[in-house]
Amino acid sequence: GAGVSQSPSNKVTEKGKDVELRCDPISGHTALYWYRQSLGQGLEFLIYFQGNSAPDKSGLPSDRFSAERTGGSVSTLTIQRTQQEDSAVYLCASSFIETQYFGPGTRLLVL
Amino acid sequence: GIQVEQSPPDLILQEGANSTLRCNFSDSVNNLQWFHQNPWGQLINLFYIPSGTKQNGRLSATTVATERYSLLYISSSQTTDSGVYFCAVNRDDKIIFGKGTRLHILP
C-alpha cells in the first residue's frame, strides 16, 4: 500500500458502547504505534508493537483499552464501555527502522 | 517520569526568517524525535536523532544528549512550515511528547 491507512476515518458512538479502530501499516514495517490526540492537545503515546508483541502496555489509559496485532500487520485498538473523555483523534504510525509514517487518524466522538 | 519541555510555546515569524525550537528533557533517553503536524492534522516524522546533528533541506536538528536538550533549526521559513512541532523522547518502550511549539509563518 501507499501509506498507513486507518478505519473508520470518523466514528460517533454512544457512551457505554464498544468501538474497534483499525490500522493497516505499510507493508514490511515491523513496528506499529498507537497515539491519541485530544482536541487542541498534544500527543499521547498509547502502545507500540514490534512484530506482534507489545513490550509495554502501561501507556494504555485504562483497562477498557486493549490492542492487538496479528500476522505482523494489521492492528486493532479496542475501547470498551466508551466514555466521553475517550473522544479524541486516534493515530497510528508504522516504521521499519527509524522514521515513523503516520496514518490520517480516526476521529472518535463519544456522545 | 521523564519531563519534556518545549520552547517557545508559540512563534510567529515572517516568511524567510530563521527560527530555533528547543526541547529539554529531564533524564537520559534512548532516542529523540522531532515531528511536524500541519494545520490539517497530518503528522510527519522529521528527525530521529538520539545525538549529533542531522540536516534535511532547510531543516536541521542537533541533540546534545549529555546536556539533555535538542534544537530544531528552520531556515528561510515558508508558509508551509506552519503548524505544531513536537519533540518526543523514547525511554523504556514508551514515548513521551512535549506540548509542542506552534509556529505560524506569515506571507
Coordinates of C-alpha atoms in Angstrom, one line a residue, chain A residues 5 13 16 22 24 28 33 36-37 39 50 53 57 61 67 69-71 74 76 79-80 83 87 93 99 102-103 107:
Chain A
S5 CA -4.4 3.6 6.5
T13 CA -20.8 6.4 19.3
G16 CA -21.0 2.8 27.1
R22 CA -8.2 -0.5 12.7
D24 CA -3.1 -1.1 8.3
G28 CA 7.0 -4.7 5.7
Y33 CA 2.5 2.7 17.2
R36 CA -4.1 9.7 20.9
Q37 CA -4.6 13.4 20.5
L39 CA -8.9 18.3 20.9
Q50 CA 7.4 -4.9 17.5
S53 CA 4.4 -8.2 20.6
K57 CA 1.1 -1.9 27.7
P61 CA -5.2 4.9 29.6
A67 CA -4.7 -3.5 21.4
R69 CA -1.6 -7.0 16.2
T70 CA -1.8 -10.2 14.1
G71 CA 0.4 -11.5 11.4
V74 CA -3.0 -5.1 10.9
T76 CA -6.8 -3.1 16.2
I79 CA -12.2 0.6 23.6
Q80 CA -14.8 -1.0 25.8
Q83 CA -16.7 7.4 28.0
S87 CA -13.2 11.4 22.4
A93 CA 2.1 5.0 12.7
T99 CA 11.1 7.0 10.6
F102 CA 1.5 8.3 10.2
G103 CA -2.0 7.4 9.1
R107 CA -11.7 10.8 14.8

